[in-house]
CSV table of C-alpha atoms in Angstrom, one decimal:
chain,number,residue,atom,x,y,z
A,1,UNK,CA,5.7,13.2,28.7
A,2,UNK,CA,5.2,12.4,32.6
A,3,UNK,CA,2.4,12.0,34.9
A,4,UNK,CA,2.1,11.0,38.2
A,5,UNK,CA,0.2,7.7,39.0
A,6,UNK,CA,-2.1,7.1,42.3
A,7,UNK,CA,-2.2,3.7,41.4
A,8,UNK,CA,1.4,2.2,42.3
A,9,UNK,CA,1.2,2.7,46.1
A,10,UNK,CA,3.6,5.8,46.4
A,11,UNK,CA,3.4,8.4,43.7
A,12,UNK,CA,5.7,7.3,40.4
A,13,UNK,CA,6.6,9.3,38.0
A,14,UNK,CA,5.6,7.5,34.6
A,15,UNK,CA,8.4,7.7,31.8
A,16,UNK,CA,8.3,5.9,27.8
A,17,UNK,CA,10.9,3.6,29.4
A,18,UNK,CA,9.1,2.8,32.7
A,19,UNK,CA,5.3,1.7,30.5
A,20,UNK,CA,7.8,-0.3,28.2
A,21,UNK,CA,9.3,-2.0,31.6
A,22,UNK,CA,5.6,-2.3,33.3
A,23,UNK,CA,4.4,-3.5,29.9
A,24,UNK,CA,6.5,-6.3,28.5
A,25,UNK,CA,4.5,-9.0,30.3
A,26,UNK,CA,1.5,-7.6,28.3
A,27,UNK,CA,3.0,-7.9,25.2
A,28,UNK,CA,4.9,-11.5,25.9
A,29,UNK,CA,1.1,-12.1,26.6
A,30,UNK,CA,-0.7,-10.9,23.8
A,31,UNK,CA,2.6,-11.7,21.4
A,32,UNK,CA,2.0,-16.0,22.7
A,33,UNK,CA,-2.1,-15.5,22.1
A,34,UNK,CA,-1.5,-13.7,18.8
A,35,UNK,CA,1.0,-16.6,17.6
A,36,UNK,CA,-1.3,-19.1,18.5
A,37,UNK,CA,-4.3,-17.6,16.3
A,38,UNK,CA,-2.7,-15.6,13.4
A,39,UNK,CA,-2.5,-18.2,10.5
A,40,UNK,CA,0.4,-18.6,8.0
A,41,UNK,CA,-0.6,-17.5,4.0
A,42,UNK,CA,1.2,-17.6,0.7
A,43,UNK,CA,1.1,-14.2,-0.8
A,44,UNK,CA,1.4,-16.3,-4.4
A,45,UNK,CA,-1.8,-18.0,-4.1
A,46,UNK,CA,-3.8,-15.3,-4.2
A,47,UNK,CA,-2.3,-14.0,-7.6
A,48,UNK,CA,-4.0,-14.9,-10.6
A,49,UNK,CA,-0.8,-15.4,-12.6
A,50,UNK,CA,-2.5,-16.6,-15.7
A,51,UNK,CA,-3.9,-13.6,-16.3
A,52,UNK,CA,-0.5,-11.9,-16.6
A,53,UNK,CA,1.6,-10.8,-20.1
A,54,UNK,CA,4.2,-8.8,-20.4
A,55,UNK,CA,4.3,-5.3,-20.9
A,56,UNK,CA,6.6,-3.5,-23.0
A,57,UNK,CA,10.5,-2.8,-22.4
A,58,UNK,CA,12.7,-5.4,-23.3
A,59,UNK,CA,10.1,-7.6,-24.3
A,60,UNK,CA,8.8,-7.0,-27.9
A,61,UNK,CA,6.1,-8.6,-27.2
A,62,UNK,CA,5.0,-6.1,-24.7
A,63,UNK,CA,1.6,-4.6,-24.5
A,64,UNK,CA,1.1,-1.5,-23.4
A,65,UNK,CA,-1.4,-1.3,-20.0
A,66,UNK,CA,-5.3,0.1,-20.7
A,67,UNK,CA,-7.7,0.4,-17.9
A,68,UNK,CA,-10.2,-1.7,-20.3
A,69,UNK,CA,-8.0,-4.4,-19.8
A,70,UNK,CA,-9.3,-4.7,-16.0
A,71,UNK,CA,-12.7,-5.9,-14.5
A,72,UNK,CA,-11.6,-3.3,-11.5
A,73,UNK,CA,-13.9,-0.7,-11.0
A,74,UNK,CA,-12.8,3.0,-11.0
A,75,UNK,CA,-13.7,3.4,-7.4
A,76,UNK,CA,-11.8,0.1,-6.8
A,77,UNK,CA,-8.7,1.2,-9.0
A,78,UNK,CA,-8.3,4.3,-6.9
A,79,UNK,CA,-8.3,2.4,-3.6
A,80,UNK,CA,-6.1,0.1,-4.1
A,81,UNK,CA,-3.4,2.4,-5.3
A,82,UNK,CA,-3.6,4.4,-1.6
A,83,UNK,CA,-4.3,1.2,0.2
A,84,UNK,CA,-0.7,-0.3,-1.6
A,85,UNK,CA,1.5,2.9,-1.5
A,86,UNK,CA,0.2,3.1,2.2
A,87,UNK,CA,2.2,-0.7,3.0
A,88,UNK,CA,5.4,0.2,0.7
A,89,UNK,CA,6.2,2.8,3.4
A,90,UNK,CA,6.5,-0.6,6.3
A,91,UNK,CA,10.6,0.4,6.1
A,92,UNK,CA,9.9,3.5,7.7
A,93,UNK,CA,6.7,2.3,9.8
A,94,UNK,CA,9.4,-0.4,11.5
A,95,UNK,CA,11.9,2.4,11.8
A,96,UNK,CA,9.4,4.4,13.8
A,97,UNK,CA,8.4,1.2,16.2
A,98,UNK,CA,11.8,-0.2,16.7
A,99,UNK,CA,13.1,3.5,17.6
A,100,UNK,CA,9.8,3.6,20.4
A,101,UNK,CA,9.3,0.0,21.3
A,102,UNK,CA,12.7,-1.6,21.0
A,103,UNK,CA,14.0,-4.6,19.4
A,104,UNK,CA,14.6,-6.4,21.8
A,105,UNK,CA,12.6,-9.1,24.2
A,106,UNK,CA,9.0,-9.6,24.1
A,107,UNK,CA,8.5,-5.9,22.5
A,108,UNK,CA,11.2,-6.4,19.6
A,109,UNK,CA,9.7,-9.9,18.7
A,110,UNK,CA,6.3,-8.3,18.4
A,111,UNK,CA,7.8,-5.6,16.1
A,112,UNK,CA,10.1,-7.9,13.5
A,113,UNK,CA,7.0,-10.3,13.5
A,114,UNK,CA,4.7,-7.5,12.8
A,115,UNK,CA,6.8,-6.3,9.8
A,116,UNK,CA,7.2,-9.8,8.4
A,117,UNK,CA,3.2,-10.3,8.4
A,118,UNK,CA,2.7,-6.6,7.0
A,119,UNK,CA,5.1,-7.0,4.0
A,120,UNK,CA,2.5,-10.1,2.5
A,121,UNK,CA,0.4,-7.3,2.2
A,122,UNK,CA,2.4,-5.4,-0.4
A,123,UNK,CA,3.8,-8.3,-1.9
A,124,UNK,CA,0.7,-9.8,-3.0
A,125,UNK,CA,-1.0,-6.6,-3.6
A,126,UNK,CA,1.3,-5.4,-5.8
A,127,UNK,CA,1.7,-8.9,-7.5
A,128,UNK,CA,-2.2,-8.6,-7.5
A,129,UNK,CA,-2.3,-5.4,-9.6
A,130,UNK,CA,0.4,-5.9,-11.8
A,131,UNK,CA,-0.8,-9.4,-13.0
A,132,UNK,CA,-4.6,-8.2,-13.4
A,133,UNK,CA,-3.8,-5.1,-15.0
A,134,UNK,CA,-5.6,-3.3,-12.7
A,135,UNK,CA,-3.5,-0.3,-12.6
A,136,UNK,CA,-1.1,1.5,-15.0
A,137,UNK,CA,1.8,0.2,-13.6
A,138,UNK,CA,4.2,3.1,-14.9
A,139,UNK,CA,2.4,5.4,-12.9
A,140,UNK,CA,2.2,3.0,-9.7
A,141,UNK,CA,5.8,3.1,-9.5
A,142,UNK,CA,6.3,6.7,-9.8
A,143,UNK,CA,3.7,7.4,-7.1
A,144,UNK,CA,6.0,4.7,-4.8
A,145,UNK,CA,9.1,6.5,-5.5
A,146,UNK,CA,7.5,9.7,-4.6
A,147,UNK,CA,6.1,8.3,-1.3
A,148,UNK,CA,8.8,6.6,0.1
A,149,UNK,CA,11.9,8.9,-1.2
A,150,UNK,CA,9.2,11.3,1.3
A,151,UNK,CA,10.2,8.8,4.6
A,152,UNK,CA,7.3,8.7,7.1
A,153,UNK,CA,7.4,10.7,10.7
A,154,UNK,CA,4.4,9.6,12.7
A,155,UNK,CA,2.7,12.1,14.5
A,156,UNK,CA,2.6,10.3,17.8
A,157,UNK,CA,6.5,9.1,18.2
A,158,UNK,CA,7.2,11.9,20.8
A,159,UNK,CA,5.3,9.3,23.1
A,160,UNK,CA,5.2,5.5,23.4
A,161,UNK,CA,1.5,6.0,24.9
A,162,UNK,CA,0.2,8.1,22.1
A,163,UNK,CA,1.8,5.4,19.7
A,164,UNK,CA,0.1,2.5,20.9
A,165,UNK,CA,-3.3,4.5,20.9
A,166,UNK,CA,-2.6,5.5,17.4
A,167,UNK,CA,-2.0,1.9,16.0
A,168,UNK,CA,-5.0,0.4,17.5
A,169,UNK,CA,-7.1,3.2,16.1
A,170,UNK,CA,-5.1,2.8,12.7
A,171,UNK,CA,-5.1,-1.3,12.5
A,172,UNK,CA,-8.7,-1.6,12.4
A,173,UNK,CA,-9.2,1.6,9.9
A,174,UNK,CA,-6.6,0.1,7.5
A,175,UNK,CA,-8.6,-3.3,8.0
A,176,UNK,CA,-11.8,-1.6,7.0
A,177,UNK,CA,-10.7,0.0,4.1
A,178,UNK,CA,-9.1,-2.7,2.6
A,179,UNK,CA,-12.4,-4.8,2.9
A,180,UNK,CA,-14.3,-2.4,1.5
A,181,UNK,CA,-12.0,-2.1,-1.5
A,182,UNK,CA,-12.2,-5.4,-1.7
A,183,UNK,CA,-16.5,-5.2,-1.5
A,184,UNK,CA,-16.2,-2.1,-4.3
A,185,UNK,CA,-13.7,-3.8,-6.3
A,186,UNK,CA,-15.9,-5.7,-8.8
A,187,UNK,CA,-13.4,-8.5,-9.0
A,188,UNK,CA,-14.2,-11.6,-7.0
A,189,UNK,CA,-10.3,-12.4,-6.8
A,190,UNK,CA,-9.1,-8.8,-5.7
A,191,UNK,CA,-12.3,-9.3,-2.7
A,192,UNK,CA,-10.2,-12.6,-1.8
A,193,UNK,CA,-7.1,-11.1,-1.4
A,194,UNK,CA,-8.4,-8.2,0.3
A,195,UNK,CA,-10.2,-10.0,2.9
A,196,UNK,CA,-7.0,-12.2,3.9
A,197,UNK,CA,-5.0,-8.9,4.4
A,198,UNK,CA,-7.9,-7.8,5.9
A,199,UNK,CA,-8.0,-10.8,8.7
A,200,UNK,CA,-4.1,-9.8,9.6
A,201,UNK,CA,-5.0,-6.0,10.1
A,202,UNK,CA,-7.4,-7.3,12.4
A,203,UNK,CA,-5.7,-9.6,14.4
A,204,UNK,CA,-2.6,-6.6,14.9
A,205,UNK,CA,-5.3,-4.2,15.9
A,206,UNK,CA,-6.9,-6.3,18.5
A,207,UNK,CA,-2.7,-6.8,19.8
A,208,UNK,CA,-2.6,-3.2,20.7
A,209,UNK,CA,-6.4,-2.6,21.7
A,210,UNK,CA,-5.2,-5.2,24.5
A,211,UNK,CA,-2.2,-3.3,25.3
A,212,UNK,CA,-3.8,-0.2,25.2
A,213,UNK,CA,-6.6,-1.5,28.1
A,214,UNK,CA,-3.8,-3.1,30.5
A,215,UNK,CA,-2.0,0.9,29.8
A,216,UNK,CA,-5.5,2.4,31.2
A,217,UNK,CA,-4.7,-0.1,34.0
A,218,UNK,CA,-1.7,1.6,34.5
A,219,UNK,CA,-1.7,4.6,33.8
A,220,UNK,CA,-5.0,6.3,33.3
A,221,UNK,CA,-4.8,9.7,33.2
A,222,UNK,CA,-1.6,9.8,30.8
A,223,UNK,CA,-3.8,7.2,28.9
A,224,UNK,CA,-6.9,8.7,28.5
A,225,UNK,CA,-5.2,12.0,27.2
A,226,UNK,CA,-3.2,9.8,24.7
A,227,UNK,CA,-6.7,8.4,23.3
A,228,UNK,CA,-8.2,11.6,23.2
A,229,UNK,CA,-5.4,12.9,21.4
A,230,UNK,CA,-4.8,10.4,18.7
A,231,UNK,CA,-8.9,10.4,18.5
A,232,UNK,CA,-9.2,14.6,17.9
A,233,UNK,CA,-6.2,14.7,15.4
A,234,UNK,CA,-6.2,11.3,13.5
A,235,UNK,CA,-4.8,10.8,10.3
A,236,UNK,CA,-4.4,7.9,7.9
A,237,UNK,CA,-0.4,6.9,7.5
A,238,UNK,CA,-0.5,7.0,4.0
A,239,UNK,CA,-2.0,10.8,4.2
A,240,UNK,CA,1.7,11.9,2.3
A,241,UNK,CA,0.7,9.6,-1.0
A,242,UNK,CA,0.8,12.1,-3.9
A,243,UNK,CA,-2.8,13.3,-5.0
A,244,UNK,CA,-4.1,12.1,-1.2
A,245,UNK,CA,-6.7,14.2,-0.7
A,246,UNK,CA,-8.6,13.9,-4.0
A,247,UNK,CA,-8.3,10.0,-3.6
A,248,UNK,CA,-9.9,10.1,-0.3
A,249,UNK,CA,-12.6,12.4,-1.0
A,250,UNK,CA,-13.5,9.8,-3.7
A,251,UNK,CA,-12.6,7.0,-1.4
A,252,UNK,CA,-15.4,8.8,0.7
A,253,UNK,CA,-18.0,9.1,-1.9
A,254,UNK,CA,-17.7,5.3,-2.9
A,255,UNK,CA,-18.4,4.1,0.4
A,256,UNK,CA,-14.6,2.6,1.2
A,257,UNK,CA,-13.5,4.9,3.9
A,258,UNK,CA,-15.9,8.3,4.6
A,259,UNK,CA,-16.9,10.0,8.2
A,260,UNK,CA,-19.2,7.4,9.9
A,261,UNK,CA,-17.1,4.5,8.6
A,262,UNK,CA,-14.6,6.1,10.6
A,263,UNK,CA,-17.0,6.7,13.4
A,264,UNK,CA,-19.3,4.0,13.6
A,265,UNK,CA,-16.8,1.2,12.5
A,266,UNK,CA,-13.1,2.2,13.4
A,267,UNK,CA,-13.5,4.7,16.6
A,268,UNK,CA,-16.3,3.6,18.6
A,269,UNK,CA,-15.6,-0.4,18.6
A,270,UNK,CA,-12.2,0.2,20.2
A,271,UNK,CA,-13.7,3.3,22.4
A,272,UNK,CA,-16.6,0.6,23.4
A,273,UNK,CA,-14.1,-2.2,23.7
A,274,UNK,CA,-12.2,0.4,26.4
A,275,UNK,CA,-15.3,1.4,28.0
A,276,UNK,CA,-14.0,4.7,27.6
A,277,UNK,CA,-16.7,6.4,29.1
A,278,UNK,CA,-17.3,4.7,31.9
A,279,UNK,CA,-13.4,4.7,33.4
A,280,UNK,CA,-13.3,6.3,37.0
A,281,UNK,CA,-10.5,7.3,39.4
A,282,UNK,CA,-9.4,9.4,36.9
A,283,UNK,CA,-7.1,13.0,38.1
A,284,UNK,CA,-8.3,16.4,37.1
A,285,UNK,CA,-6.1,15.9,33.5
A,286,UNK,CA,-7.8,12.4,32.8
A,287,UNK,CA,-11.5,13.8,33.4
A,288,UNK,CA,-10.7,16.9,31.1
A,289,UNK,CA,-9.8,14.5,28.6
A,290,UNK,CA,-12.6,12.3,28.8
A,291,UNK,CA,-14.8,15.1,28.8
A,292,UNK,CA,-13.3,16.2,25.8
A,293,UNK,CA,-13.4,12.8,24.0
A,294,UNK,CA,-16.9,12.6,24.8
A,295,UNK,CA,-17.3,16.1,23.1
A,296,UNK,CA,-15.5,15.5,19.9
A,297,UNK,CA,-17.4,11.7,19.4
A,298,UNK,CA,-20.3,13.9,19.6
A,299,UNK,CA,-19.8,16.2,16.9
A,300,UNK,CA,-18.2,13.5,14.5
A,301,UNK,CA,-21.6,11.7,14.7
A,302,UNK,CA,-23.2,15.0,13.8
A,303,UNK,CA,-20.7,16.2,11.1
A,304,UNK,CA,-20.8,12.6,9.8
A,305,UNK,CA,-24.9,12.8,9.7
A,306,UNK,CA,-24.0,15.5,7.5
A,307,UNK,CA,-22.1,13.8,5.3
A,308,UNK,CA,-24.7,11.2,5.0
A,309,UNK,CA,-27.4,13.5,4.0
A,310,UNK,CA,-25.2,14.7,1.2
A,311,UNK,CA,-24.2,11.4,0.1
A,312,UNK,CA,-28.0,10.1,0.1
A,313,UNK,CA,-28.5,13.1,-2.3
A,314,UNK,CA,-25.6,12.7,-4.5
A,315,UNK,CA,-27.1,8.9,-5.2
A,316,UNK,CA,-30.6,10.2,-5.6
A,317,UNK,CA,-29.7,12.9,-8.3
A,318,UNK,CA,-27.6,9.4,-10.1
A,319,UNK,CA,-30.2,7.4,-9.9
A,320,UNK,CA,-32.4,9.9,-11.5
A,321,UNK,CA,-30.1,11.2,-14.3
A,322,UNK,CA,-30.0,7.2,-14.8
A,323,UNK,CA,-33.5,7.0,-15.5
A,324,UNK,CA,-34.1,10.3,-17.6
């Protein structure tokens, strides 16, 4: 994808290689103030390894895994099942960033730093579930062998623009979901761990929200229809995860990740952050797509009112049946 930019003195003809060029003092940048911030954490400390015992195979003393065996709540269970096959997939997330950013200078530190902070998460979670018994773990493992022997294409790698949109949207959604797994968990230990995870999804989100303002500096146009893009036809990463659908609906009904999460507390702090509204000097394309941004925030508030109206009435017909 190509656009031509008013904003360079004589018209330049904007290519994935030339942002990457006109970029990598951004990302040196936000790479020096992320290493300064981001803190160091031991995935092991976070696991309550006394709780564990073997299960059976080649121990005789093996017992067999039972969801009463948990203090995880069902809700919770679910969860953290998608929000764990989700980070097994990092070998193909890295493939799919190395391929579009690079690996080398500022943009391929970023990257192999990225991944090594990204694989705590499923180390520990993992170590997390296994040793709580919070999941049956013969099941776990067949659901990973499904999702990964799938691979993962993401939807934006025909452009570096669209990519860095798409992963400053996604950071922060993956940050809220874990947290509110970690809130709807019922275990005080899982809420820990969760919220530490939580703290690095943050800190990588606010890395490309940063990049993603110095693109609009750039290149606005090509960057505004990127957003609007990634915004109209977002999807989680971990949207290939056997049984998906029926864990999000129910990931939606318990409050972890529904419509206005997504709206209120994933889309519009970036889009505010951005001032996406409010961007001028735009060309015919950029306006279009602004407009159209605009539009589809709209009707997510709406449909998402919706949704809220349902869900108030879902929790008024349980309270009731509760008290007949």
């Amino acid at each position: 994808m190509t656009i031509t930019s008013p904003h360079l003195g004589s018209p330049s003809v904007w290519t994935d290689a030339r942002l990457l060029y006109a970029l990598e003092e951004v990302v040196e940048k936000e790479l020096n103030r992320h290493l300064k911030v981001a803190k160091d954490w031991m995935p092991h400390e976070y696991v309550p390894w006394t709780d564990g015992r073997n299960f059976p195979g080649l121990f005789e003393d093996g017992e067999a895994w039972d969801k009463e065996q948990s203090k995880v709540t069902e809700i919770g269970r679910i969860a953290l099942v998608v929000n764990l096959l989700t980070e097994d997939n990092l070998p193909s997330y890295h493939h799919e960033i190395a391929s579009l950013f690079g690996r080398d200078g500022a943009w391929g530190t970023w990257v192999h730093r990225w991944t090594a902070e990204e694989g705590r998460h499923g180390i520990v979670m993992r170590d997390y579930l296994l040793t709580s018994r919070a999941v049956d773990p013969d099941k776990l493992e067949q659901f990973r062998m499904a999702h990964m022997s799938e691979g993962f294409e993401s939807d934006n790698r025909h452009s570096m623009l669209h990519s860095v949109a798409y992963v400053a949207f996604q950071e922060l959604a993956t940050r809220i979901s874990h947290r509110n797994t970690g809130h709807q968990s019922g275990d005080p230990v899982c809420d820990r761990m969760l919220a530490r995870i939580a703290t690095d999804e943050n800190l990588h989100m606010v890395f490309y929200r940063n990049l993603l303002k110095a693109a609009f500096e750039l290149a606005p146009d090509l960057t505004m229809q990127a957003v609007r893009d990634v915004v109209v036809n977002f999807r989680m990463p971990g949207h290939g995860i056997p049984g998906f659908e029926r864990a999000a609906a129910q990931m939606a009904i318990g409050e972890v990740y529904n419509m206005r999460i997504h709206h209120d507390d994933v889309l519009q702090p970036v889009l505010r952050f951005l001032k996406i509204m409010e961007i001028d000097g735009l060309g015919p394309e950029g306006l279009k797509a602004q407009e159209e941004l605009g539009l589809f925030m709209d009707g997510l508030d709406a449909e998402a009112s919706k949704f809220d109206e349902k869900l108030a009435a879902r929790k008024a017909r349980m309270a009731a049946r509760a008290m007949a």
